[in-house]
mmCIF file with all atom_site columns, N, CA, C and O in Angstrom:
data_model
loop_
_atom_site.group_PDB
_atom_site.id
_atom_site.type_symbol
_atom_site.label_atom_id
_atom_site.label_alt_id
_atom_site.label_comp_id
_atom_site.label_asym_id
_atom_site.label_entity_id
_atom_site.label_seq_id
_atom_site.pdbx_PDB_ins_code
_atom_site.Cartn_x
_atom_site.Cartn_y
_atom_site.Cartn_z
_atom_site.occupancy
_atom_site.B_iso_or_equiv
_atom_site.pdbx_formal_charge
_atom_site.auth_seq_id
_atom_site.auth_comp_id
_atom_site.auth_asym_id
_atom_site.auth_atom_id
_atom_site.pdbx_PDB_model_num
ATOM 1   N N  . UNK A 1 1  ? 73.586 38.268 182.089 1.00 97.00 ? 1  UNK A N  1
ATOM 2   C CA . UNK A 1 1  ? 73.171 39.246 181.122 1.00 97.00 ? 1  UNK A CA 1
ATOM 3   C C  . UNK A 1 1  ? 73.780 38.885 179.778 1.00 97.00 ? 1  UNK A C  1
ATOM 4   O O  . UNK A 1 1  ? 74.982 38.861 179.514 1.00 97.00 ? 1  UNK A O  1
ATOM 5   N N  . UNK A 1 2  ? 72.933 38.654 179.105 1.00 97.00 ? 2  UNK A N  1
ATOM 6   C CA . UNK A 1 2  ? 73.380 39.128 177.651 1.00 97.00 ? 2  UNK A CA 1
ATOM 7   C C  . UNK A 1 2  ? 74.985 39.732 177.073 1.00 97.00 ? 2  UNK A C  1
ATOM 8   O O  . UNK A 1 2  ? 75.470 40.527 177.878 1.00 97.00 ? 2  UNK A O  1
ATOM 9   N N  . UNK A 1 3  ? 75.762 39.505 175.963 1.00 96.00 ? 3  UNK A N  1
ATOM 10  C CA . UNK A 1 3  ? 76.690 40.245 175.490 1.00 96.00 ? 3  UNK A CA 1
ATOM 11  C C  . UNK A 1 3  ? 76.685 41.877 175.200 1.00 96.00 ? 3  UNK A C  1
ATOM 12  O O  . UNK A 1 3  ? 77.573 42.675 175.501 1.00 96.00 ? 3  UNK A O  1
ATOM 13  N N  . UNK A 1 4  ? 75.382 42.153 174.504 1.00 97.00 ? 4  UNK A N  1
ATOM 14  C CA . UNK A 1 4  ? 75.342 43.603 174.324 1.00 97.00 ? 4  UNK A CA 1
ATOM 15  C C  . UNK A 1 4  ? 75.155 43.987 175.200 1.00 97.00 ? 4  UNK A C  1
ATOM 16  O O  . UNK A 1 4  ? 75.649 45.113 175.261 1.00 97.00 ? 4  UNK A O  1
ATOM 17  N N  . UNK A 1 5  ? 74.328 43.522 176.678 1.00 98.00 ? 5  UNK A N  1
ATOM 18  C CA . UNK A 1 5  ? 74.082 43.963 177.996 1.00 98.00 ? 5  UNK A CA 1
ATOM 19  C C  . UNK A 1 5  ? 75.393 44.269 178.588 1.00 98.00 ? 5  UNK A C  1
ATOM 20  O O  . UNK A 1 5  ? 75.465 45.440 178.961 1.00 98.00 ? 5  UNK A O  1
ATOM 21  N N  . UNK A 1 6  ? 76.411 43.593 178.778 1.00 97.00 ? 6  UNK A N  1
ATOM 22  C CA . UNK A 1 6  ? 77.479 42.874 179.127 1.00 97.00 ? 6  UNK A CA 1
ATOM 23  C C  . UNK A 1 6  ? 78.327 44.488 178.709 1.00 97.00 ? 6  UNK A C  1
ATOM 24  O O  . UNK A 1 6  ? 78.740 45.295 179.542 1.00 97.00 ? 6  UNK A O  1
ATOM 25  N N  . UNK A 1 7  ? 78.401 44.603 177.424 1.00 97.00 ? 7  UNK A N  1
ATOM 26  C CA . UNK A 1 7  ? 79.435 45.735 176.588 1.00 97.00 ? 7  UNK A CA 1
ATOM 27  C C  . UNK A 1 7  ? 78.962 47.208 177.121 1.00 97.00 ? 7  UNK A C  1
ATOM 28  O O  . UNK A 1 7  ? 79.688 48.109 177.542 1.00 97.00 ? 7  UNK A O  1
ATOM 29  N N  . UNK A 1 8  ? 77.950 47.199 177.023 1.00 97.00 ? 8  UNK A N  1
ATOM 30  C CA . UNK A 1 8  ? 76.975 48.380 177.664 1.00 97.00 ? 8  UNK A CA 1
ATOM 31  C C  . UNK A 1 8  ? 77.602 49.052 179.404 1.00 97.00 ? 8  UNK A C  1
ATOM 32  O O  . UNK A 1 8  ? 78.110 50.134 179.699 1.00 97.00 ? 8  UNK A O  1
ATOM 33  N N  . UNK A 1 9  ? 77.279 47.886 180.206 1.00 96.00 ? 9  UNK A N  1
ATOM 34  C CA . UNK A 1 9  ? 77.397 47.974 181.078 1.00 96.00 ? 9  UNK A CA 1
ATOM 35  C C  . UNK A 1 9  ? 78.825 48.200 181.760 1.00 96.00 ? 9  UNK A C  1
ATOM 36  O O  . UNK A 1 9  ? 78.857 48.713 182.879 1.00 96.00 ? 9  UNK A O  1
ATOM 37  N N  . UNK A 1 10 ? 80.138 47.788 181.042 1.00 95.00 ? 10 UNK A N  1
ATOM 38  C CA . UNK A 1 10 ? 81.116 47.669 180.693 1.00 95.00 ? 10 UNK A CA 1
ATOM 39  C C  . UNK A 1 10 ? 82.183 48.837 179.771 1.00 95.00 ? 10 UNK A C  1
ATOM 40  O O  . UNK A 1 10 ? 83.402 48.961 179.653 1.00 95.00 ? 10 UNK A O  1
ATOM 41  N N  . UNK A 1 11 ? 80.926 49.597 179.205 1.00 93.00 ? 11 UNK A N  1
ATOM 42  C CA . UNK A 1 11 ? 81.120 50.810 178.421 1.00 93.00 ? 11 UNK A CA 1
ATOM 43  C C  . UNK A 1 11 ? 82.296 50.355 177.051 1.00 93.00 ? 11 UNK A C  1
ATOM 44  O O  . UNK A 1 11 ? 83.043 51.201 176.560 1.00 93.00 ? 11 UNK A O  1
ATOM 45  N N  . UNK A 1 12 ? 82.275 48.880 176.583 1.00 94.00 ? 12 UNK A N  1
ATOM 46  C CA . UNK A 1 12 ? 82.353 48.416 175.614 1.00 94.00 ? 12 UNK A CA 1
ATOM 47  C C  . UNK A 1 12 ? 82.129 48.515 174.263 1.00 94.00 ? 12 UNK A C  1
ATOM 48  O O  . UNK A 1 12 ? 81.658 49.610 173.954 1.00 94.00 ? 12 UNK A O  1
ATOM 49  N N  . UNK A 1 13 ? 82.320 47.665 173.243 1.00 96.00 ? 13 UNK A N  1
ATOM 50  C CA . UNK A 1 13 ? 81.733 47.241 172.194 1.00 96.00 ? 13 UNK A CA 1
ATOM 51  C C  . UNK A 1 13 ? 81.940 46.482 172.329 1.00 96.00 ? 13 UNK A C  1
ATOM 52  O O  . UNK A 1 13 ? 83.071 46.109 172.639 1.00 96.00 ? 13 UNK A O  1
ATOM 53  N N  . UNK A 1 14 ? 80.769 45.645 172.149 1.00 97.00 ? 14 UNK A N  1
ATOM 54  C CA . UNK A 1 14 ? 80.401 43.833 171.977 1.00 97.00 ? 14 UNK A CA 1
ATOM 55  C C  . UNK A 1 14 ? 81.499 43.486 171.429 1.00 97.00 ? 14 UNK A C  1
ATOM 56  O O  . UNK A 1 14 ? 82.228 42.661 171.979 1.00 97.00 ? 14 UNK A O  1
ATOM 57  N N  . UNK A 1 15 ? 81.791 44.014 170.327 1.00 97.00 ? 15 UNK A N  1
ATOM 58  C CA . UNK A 1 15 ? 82.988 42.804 169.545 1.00 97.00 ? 15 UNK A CA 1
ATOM 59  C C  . UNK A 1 15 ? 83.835 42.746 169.825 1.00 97.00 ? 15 UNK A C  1
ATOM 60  O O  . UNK A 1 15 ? 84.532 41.943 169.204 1.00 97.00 ? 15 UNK A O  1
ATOM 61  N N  . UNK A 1 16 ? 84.587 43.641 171.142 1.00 96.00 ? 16 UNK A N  1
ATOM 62  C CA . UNK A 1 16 ? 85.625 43.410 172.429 1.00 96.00 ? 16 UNK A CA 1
ATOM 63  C C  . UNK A 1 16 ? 85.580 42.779 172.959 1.00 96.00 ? 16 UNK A C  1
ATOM 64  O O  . UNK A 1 16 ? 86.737 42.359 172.972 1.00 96.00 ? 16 UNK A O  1
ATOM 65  N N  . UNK A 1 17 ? 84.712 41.863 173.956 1.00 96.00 ? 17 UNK A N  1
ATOM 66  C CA . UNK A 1 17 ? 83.950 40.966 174.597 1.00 96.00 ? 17 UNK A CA 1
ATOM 67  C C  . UNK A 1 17 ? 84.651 39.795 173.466 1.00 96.00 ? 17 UNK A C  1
ATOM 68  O O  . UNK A 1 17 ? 85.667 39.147 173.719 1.00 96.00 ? 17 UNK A O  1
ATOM 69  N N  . UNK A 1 18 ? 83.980 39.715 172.380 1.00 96.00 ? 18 UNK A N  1
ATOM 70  C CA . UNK A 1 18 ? 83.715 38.853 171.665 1.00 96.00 ? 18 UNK A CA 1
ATOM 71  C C  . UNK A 1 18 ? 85.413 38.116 171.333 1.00 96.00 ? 18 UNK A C  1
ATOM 72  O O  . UNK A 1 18 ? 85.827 36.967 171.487 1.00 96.00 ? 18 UNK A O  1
ATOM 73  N N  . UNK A 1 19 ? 86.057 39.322 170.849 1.00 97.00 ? 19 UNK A N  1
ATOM 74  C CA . UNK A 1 19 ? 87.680 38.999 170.785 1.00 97.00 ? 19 UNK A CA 1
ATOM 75  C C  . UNK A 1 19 ? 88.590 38.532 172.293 1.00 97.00 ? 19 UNK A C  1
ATOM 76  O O  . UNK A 1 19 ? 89.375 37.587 172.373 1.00 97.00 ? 19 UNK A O  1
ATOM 77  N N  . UNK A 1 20 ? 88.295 39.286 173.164 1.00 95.00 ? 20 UNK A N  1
ATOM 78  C CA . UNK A 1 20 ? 88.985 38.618 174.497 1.00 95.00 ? 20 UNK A CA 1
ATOM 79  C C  . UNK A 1 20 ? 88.280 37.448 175.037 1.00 95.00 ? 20 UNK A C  1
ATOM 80  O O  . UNK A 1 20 ? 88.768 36.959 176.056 1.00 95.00 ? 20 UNK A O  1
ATOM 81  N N  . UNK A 1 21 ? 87.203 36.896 174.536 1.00 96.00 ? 21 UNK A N  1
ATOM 82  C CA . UNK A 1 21 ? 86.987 35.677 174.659 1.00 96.00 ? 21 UNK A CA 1
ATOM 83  C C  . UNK A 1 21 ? 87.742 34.784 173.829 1.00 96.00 ? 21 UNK A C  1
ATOM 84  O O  . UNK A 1 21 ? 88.181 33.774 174.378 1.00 96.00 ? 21 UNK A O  1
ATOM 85  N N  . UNK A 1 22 ? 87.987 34.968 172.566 1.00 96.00 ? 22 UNK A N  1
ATOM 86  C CA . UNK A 1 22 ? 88.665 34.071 171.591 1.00 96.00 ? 22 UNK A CA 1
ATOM 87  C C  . UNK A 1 22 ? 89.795 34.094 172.280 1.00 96.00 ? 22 UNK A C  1
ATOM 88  O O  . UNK A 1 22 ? 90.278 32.993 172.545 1.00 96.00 ? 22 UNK A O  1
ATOM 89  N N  . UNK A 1 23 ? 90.751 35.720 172.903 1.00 95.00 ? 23 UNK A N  1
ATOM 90  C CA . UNK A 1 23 ? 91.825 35.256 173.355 1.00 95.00 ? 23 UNK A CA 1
ATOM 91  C C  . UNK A 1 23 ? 92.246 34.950 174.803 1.00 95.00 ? 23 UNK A C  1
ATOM 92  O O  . UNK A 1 23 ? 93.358 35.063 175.319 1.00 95.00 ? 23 UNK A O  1
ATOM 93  N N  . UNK A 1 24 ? 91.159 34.561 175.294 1.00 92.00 ? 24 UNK A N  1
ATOM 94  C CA . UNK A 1 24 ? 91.227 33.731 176.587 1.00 92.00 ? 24 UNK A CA 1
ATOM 95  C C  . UNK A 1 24 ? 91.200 35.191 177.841 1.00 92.00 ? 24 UNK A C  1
ATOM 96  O O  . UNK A 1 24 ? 91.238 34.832 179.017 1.00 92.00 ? 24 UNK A O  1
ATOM 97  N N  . UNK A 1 25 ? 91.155 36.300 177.651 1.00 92.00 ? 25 UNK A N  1
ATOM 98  C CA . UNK A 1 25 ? 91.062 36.752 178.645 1.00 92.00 ? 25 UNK A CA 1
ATOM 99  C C  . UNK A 1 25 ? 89.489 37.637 178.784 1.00 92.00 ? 25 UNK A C  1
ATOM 100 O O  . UNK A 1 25 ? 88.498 37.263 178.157 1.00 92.00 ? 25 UNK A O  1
ATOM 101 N N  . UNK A 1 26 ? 89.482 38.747 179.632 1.00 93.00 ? 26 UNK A N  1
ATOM 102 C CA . UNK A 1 26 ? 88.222 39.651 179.745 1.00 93.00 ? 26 UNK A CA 1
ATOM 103 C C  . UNK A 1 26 ? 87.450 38.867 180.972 1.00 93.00 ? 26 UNK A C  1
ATOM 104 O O  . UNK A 1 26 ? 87.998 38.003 181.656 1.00 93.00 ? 26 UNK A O  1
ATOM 105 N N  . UNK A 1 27 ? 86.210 39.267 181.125 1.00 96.00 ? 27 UNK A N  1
ATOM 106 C CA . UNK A 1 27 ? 85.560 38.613 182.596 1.00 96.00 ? 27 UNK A CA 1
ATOM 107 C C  . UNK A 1 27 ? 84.907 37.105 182.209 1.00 96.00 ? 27 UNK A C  1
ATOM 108 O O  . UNK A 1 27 ? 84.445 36.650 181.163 1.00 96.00 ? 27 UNK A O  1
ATOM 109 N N  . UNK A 1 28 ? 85.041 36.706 183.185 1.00 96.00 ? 28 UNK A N  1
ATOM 110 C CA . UNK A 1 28 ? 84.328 35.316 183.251 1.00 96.00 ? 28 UNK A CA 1
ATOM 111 C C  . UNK A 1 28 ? 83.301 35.381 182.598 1.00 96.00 ? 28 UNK A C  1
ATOM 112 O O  . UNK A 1 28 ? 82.852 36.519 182.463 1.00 96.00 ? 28 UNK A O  1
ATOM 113 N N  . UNK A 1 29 ? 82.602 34.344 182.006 1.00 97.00 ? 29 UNK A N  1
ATOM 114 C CA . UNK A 1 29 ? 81.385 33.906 181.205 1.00 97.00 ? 29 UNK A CA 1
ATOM 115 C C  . UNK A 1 29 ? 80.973 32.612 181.598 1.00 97.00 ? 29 UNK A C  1
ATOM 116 O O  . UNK A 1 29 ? 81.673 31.782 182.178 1.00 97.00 ? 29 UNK A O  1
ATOM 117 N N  . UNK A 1 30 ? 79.273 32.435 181.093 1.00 97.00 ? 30 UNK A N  1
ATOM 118 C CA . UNK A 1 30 ? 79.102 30.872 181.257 1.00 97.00 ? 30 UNK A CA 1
ATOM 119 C C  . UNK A 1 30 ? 78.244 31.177 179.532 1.00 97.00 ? 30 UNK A C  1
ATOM 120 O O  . UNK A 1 30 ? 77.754 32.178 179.009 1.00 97.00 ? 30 UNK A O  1
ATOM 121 N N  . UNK A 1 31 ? 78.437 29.520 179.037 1.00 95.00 ? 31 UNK A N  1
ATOM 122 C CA . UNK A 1 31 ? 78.279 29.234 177.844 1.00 95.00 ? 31 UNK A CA 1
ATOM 123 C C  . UNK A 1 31 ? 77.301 28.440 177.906 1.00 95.00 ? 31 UNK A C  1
ATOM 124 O O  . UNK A 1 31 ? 77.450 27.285 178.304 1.00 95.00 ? 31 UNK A O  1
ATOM 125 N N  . UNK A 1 32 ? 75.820 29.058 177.418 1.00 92.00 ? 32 UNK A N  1
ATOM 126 C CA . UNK A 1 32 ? 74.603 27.764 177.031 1.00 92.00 ? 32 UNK A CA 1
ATOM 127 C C  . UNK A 1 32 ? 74.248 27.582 175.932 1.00 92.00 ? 32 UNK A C  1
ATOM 128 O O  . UNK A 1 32 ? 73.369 28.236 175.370 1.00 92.00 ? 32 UNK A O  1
ATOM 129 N N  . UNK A 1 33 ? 74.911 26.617 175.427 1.00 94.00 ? 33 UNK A N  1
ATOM 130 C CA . UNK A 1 33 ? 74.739 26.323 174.002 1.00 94.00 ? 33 UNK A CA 1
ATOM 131 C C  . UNK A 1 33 ? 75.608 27.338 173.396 1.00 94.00 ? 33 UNK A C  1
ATOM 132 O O  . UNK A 1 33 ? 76.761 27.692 173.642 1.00 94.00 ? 33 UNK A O  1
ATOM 133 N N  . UNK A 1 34 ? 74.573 27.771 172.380 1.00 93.00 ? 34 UNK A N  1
ATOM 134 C CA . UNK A 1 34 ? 75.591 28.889 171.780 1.00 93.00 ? 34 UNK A CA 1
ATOM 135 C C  . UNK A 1 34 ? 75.715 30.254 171.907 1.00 93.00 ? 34 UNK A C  1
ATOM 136 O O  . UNK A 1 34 ? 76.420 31.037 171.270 1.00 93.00 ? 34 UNK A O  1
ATOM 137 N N  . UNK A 1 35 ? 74.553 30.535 173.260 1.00 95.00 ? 35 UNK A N  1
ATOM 138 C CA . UNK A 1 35 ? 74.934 31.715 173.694 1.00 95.00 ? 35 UNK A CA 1
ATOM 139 C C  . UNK A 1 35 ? 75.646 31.833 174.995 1.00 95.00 ? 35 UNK A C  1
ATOM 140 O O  . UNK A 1 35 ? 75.799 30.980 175.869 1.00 95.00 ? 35 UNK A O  1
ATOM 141 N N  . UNK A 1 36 ? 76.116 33.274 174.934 1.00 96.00 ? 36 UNK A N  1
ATOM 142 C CA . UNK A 1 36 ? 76.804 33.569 176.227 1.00 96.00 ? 36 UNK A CA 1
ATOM 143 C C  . UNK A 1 36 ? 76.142 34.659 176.946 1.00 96.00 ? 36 UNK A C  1
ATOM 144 O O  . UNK A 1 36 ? 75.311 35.530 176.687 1.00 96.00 ? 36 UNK A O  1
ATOM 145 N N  . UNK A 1 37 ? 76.947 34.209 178.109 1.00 98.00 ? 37 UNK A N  1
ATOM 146 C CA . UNK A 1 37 ? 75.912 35.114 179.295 1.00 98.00 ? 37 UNK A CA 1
ATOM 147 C C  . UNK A 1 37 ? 77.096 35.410 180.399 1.00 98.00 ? 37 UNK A C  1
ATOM 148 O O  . UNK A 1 37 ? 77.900 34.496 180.581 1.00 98.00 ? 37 UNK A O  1
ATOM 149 N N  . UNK A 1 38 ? 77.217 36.323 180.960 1.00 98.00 ? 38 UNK A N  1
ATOM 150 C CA . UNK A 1 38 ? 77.834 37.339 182.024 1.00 98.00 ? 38 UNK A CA 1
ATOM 151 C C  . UNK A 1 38 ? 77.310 37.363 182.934 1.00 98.00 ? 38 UNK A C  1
ATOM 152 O O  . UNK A 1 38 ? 76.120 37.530 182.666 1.00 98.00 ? 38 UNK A O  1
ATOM 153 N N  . UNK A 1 39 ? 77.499 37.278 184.211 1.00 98.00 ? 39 UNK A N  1
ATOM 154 C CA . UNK A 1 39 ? 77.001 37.582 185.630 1.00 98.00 ? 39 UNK A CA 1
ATOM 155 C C  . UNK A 1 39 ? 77.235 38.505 186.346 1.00 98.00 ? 39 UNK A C  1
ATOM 156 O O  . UNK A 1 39 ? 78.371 38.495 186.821 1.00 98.00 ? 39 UNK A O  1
ATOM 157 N N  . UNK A 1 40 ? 76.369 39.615 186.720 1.00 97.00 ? 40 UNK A N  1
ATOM 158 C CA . UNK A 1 40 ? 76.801 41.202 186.848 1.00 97.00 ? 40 UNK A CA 1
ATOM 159 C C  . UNK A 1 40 ? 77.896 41.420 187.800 1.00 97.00 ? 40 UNK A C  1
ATOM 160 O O  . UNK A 1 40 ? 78.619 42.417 187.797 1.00 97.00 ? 40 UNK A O  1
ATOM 161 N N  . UNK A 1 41 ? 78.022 39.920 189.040 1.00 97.00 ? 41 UNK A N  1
ATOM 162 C CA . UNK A 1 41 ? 78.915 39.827 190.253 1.00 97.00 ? 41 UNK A CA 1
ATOM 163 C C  . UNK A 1 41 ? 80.287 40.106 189.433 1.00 97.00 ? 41 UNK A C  1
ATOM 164 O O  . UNK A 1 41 ? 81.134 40.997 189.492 1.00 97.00 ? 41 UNK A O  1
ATOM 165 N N  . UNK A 1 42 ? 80.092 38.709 188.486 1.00 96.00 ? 42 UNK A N  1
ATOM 166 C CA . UNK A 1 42 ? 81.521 38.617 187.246 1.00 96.00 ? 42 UNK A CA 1
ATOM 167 C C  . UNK A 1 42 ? 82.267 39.563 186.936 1.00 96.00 ? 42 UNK A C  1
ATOM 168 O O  . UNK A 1 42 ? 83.469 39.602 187.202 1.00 96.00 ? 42 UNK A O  1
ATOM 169 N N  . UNK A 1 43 ? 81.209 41.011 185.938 1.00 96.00 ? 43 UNK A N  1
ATOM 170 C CA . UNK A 1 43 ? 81.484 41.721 186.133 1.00 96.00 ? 43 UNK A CA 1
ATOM 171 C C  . UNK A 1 43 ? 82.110 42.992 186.623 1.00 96.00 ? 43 UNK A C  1
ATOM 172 O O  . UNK A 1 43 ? 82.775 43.890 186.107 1.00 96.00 ? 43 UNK A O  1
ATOM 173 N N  . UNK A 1 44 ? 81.732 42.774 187.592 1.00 95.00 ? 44 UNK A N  1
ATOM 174 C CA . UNK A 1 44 ? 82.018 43.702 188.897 1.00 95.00 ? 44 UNK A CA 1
ATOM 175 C C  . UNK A 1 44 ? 83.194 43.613 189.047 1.00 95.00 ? 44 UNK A C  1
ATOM 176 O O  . UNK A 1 44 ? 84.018 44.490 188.787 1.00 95.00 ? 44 UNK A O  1
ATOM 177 N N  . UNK A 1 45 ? 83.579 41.641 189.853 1.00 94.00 ? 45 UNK A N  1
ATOM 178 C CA . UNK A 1 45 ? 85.273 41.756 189.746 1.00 94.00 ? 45 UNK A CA 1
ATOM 179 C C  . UNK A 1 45 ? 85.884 42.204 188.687 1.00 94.00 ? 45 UNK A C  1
ATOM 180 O O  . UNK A 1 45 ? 86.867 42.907 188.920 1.00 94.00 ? 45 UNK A O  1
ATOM 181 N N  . UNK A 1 46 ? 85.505 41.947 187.152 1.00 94.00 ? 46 UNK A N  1
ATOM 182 C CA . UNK A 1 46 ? 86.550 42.450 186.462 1.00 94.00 ? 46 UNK A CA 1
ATOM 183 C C  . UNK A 1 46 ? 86.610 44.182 186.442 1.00 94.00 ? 46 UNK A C  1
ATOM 184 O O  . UNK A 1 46 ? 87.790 44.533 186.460 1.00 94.00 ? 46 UNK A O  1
ATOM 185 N N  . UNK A 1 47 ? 86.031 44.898 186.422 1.00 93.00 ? 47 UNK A N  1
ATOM 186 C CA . UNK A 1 47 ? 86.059 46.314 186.688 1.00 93.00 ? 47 UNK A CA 1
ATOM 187 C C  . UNK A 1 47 ? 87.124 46.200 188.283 1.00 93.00 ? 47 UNK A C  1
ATOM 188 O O  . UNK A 1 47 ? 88.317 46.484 188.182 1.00 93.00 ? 47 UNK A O  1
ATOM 189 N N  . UNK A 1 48 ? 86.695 45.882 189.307 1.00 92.00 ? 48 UNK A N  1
ATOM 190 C CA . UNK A 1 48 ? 87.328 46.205 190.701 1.00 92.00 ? 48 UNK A CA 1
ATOM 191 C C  . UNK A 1 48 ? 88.643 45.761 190.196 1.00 92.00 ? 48 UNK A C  1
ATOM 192 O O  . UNK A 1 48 ? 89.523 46.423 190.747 1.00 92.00 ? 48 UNK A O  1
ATOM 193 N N  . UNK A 1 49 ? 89.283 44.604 189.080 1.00 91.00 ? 49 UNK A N  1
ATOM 194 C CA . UNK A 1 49 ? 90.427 43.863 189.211 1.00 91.00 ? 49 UNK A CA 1
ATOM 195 C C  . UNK A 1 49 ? 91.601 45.119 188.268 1.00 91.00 ? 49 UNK A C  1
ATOM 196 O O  . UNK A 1 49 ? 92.831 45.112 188.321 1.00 91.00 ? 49 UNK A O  1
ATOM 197 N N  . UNK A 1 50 ? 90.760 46.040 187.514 1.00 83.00 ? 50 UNK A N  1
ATOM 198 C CA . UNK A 1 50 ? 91.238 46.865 186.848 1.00 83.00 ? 50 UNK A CA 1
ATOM 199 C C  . UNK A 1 50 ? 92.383 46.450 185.859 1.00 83.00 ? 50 UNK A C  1
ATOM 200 O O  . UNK A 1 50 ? 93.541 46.862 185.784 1.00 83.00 ? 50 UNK A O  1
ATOM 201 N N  . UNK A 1 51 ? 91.447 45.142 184.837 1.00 69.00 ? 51 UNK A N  1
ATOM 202 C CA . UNK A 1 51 ? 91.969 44.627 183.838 1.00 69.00 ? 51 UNK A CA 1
ATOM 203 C C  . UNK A 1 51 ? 91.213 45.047 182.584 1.00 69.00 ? 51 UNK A C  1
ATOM 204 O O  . UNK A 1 51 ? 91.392 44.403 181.550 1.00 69.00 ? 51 UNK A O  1
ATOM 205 N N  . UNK A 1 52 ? 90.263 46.230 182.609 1.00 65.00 ? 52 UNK A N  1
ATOM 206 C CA . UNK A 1 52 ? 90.063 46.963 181.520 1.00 65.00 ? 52 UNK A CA 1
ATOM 207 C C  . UNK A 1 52 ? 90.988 47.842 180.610 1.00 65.00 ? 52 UNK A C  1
ATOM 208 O O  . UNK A 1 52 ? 91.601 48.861 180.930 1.00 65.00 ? 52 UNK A O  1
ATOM 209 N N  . UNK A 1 53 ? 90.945 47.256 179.500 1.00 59.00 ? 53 UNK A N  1
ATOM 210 C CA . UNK A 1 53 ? 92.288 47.554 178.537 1.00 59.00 ? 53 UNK A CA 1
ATOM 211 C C  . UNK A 1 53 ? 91.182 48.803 177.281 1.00 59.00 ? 53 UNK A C  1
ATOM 212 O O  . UNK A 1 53 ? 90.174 48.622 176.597 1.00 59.00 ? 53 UNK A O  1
ATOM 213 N N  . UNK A 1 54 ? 92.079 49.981 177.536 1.00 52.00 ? 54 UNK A N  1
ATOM 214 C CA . UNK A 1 54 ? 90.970 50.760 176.449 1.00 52.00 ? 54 UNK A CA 1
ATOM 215 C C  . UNK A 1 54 ? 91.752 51.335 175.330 1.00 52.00 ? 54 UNK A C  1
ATOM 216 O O  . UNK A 1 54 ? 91.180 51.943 174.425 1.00 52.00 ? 54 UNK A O  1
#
């Protein structure tokens, strides 16, 4: 899914996503080209791992 999909689903703002990627943490991603994309499984662990920082 998508980033804004990703934040949504996540009950985010994108540009959270966007910063814990720069600083190496938040859920797994895969990178095509220059977009990014989330995998809802991905997801999931990070919610179950209860490394949501609010």
């Amino acid at each position: 899914m998508r980033e804004a999909e990703a934040a949504g689903y996540l009950q985010l703002a994108p540009k959270t996503l966007a910063r814990w990627r720069w600083a190496g943490k938040g859920p797994n991603y895969s990178r095509l080209g220059a977009a990014v994309r989330y995998a809802v499984a991905e997801l999931d662990i990070f919610i179950a791992s209860g490394k949501i920082e609010r």
